[in-house]
Amino acid sequence: MEHVLNVEDVFKRYKSQGDYAVKNVSFSLLEGEIVGILGPNGAGKSTLIKMILGVICPTKGQILVFGNNPLRFEKKDKVKLGVFLGGKSNLIYHLPVLDSVRLFQSIYRVPKAVFAENLARYSQALQCDGFLQQRVATLSLGQRLRAELLCILIYEPQVLILDEPTAGLDPKGRDLVLEQVAAYQKENGTTVLLVSHSME
Ligand code: ADP
Ligand code: MG
């Protein structure tokens, strides 16, 4: 099996901070594996994810994604990733949900027929059918997070990196999201990196 991710002796210290936000982290992720990163608020989880995505640079250590430095990611690798960063929305606030899904279709060049099939499948699985025509601004938190996930699954990424995808949800809403991530993983052999502060 291929290594999707290698994190080796990684440290991160922000210039404005005295202490390390991430200290000596090493792990790897094989194709098809599901790995959870658990820790309390402020533990450095999101900092680690941002380094994996090449948004910020480690102070020390090495990260390889698909064998490459994420700071020099190529488009062909980027399109394999489905990323949700908690608290940050990918949806266009004042437009219908479907417009955001179509934006993802366009960016990731999902062919029409594949889009139609995936939209039907994942919208139903994530219980989005009832609000696809509704403006994002009118959604509840649970609906919004399911719509965020729909935008990601629509292009069927090989790797899911989900940073707190269920934060703020009630147990039922959380279970629905996690069950659908698990179902998608099982069906596609997806590699999943799931970040949470919730120990359950
Ligand atoms: P988590 O995601 O586990 O809650 P974070 O990675 O967001 O943790 O934060 C880890 C630590 O790094 C915290 O102490 C936070 O204040 C600090 N931190 C995060 N982002 C920045 C930043 N851009 N500049 C300075 N400090 C930061
Ligand atoms: Mg975080």
Tab-separated table of N, CA, C and O and ligand atoms in Angstrom, residues 12-17 19-22 37-50 56 163-164 195-197, ligand 1:
chain	number	residue	atom	x	y	z
A	12	LYS	N	6.159	23.132	15.306
A	12	LYS	CA	5.778	24.452	14.807
A	12	LYS	C	5.732	25.446	15.963
A	12	LYS	O	5.080	25.206	16.976
A	13	ARG	N	6.468	26.530	15.777
A	13	ARG	CA	6.355	27.629	16.731
A	13	ARG	C	5.990	28.887	15.957
A	13	ARG	O	6.694	29.267	15.022
A	14	TYR	N	4.858	29.502	16.325
A	14	TYR	CA	4.474	30.769	15.693
A	14	TYR	C	5.395	31.865	16.229
A	14	TYR	O	5.734	31.862	17.420
A	15	LYS	N	5.717	32.793	15.363
A	15	LYS	CA	6.648	33.867	15.749
A	15	LYS	C	6.183	34.619	16.987
A	15	LYS	O	6.972	34.987	17.843
A	16	SER	N	4.855	34.833	17.069
A	16	SER	CA	4.326	35.631	18.178
A	16	SER	C	4.240	34.838	19.482
A	16	SER	O	3.942	35.406	20.524
A	17	GLN	N	4.471	33.529	19.434
A	17	GLN	CA	4.271	32.666	20.606
A	17	GLN	C	5.620	32.182	21.151
A	17	GLN	O	6.535	31.924	20.384
A	19	ASP	N	5.920	29.328	23.104
A	19	ASP	CA	5.962	27.870	23.150
A	19	ASP	C	5.623	27.255	21.778
A	19	ASP	O	5.077	27.923	20.907
A	20	TYR	N	5.961	26.001	21.628
A	20	TYR	CA	5.602	25.301	20.399
A	20	TYR	C	4.097	25.018	20.369
A	20	TYR	O	3.539	24.563	21.368
A	21	ALA	N	3.467	25.255	19.221
A	21	ALA	CA	2.059	24.879	19.029
A	21	ALA	C	1.977	23.396	18.697
A	21	ALA	O	1.025	22.711	19.066
A	22	VAL	N	2.984	22.892	17.993
A	22	VAL	CA	3.089	21.465	17.659
A	22	VAL	C	4.501	21.033	18.004
A	22	VAL	O	5.469	21.703	17.643
A	37	ILE	N	-7.168	12.346	14.839
A	37	ILE	CA	-6.287	13.160	15.680
A	37	ILE	C	-7.171	13.772	16.759
A	37	ILE	O	-8.092	14.533	16.454
A	38	LEU	N	-6.908	13.378	17.984
A	38	LEU	CA	-7.744	13.802	19.106
A	38	LEU	C	-6.952	14.677	20.048
A	38	LEU	O	-5.780	14.406	20.313
A	39	GLY	N	-7.591	15.697	20.577
A	39	GLY	CA	-6.909	16.527	21.566
A	39	GLY	C	-7.776	17.710	21.931
A	39	GLY	O	-8.638	18.108	21.144
A	40	PRO	N	-7.535	18.291	23.100
A	40	PRO	CA	-8.345	19.429	23.535
A	40	PRO	C	-8.114	20.665	22.667
A	40	PRO	O	-7.171	20.700	21.857
A	41	ASN	N	-8.947	21.670	22.824
A	41	ASN	CA	-8.769	22.942	22.122
A	41	ASN	C	-7.381	23.494	22.411
A	41	ASN	O	-6.927	23.469	23.547
A	42	GLY	N	-6.722	23.977	21.381
A	42	GLY	CA	-5.402	24.583	21.564
A	42	GLY	C	-4.259	23.581	21.535
A	42	GLY	O	-3.092	23.958	21.683
A	43	ALA	N	-4.576	22.299	21.328
A	43	ALA	CA	-3.527	21.270	21.353
A	43	ALA	C	-2.590	21.359	20.145
A	43	ALA	O	-1.492	20.797	20.170
A	44	GLY	N	-3.023	22.048	19.089
A	44	GLY	CA	-2.176	22.160	17.906
A	44	GLY	C	-2.665	21.353	16.711
A	44	GLY	O	-1.961	21.243	15.702
A	45	LYS	N	-3.874	20.844	16.806
A	45	LYS	CA	-4.403	19.983	15.736
A	45	LYS	C	-4.531	20.742	14.412
A	45	LYS	O	-4.081	20.269	13.366
A	46	SER	N	-5.161	21.915	14.480
A	46	SER	CA	-5.380	22.670	13.230
A	46	SER	C	-4.062	23.171	12.660
A	46	SER	O	-3.897	23.253	11.435
A	47	THR	N	-3.121	23.493	13.541
A	47	THR	CA	-1.791	23.903	13.082
A	47	THR	C	-1.154	22.762	12.276
A	47	THR	O	-0.580	22.978	11.200
A	48	LEU	N	-1.305	21.544	12.799
A	48	LEU	CA	-0.763	20.377	12.100
A	48	LEU	C	-1.422	20.209	10.733
A	48	LEU	O	-0.743	19.981	9.716
A	49	ILE	N	-2.743	20.360	10.691
A	49	ILE	CA	-3.472	20.218	9.422
A	49	ILE	C	-3.013	21.279	8.423
A	49	ILE	O	-2.805	20.989	7.241
A	50	LYS	N	-2.827	22.515	8.894
A	50	LYS	CA	-2.393	23.582	7.983
A	50	LYS	C	-1.004	23.280	7.415
A	50	LYS	O	-0.711	23.617	6.262
A	56	ILE	N	0.953	26.594	5.994
A	56	ILE	CA	2.065	27.135	6.775
A	56	ILE	C	3.195	26.107	6.787
A	56	ILE	O	2.978	24.928	6.485
A	163	ASP	N	-11.256	18.647	9.597
A	163	ASP	CA	-10.875	19.247	10.883
A	163	ASP	C	-12.150	19.706	11.591
A	163	ASP	O	-12.759	20.695	11.182
A	164	GLU	N	-12.546	18.967	12.601
A	164	GLU	CA	-13.747	19.266	13.400
A	164	GLU	C	-15.000	19.401	12.523
A	164	GLU	O	-15.684	20.427	12.550
A	195	VAL	N	-10.064	15.056	12.482
A	195	VAL	CA	-9.618	15.790	13.666
A	195	VAL	C	-10.815	16.110	14.544
A	195	VAL	O	-11.850	16.565	14.044
A	196	SER	N	-10.653	15.862	15.849
A	196	SER	CA	-11.753	16.170	16.761
A	196	SER	C	-11.231	16.439	18.167
A	196	SER	O	-10.183	15.941	18.560
A	197	HIS	N	-11.996	17.253	18.904
A	197	HIS	CA	-11.685	17.418	20.320
A	197	HIS	C	-12.645	16.586	21.160
A	197	HIS	O	-12.582	16.588	22.380
B	1	ADP	P1	-6.385	23.159	17.978
B	1	ADP	O1	-6.770	23.089	16.540
B	1	ADP	O2	-5.903	21.855	18.521
B	1	ADP	O3	-7.471	23.737	18.823
B	1	ADP	P2	-4.524	25.236	17.100
B	1	ADP	O4	-3.589	24.569	16.176
B	1	ADP	O5	-5.609	26.055	16.514
B	1	ADP	O6	-5.118	24.143	18.103
B	1	ADP	O7	-3.687	26.149	18.108
B	1	ADP	C1	-2.544	25.656	18.792
B	1	ADP	C2	-1.834	26.819	19.455
B	1	ADP	O8	-1.244	27.659	18.476
B	1	ADP	C3	-2.721	27.712	20.300
B	1	ADP	O9	-2.019	28.085	21.446
B	1	ADP	C4	-2.992	28.899	19.388
B	1	ADP	O10	-3.214	30.069	20.128
B	1	ADP	C5	-1.713	28.987	18.587
B	1	ADP	N1	-1.931	29.532	17.244
B	1	ADP	C6	-2.721	28.995	16.276
B	1	ADP	N2	-2.685	29.734	15.150
B	1	ADP	C7	-1.838	30.760	15.402
B	1	ADP	C8	-1.367	31.874	14.628
B	1	ADP	N3	-1.743	32.044	13.371
B	1	ADP	N4	-0.498	32.728	15.213
B	1	ADP	C9	-0.095	32.537	16.495
B	1	ADP	N5	-0.501	31.514	17.262
B	1	ADP	C10	-1.362	30.635	16.740
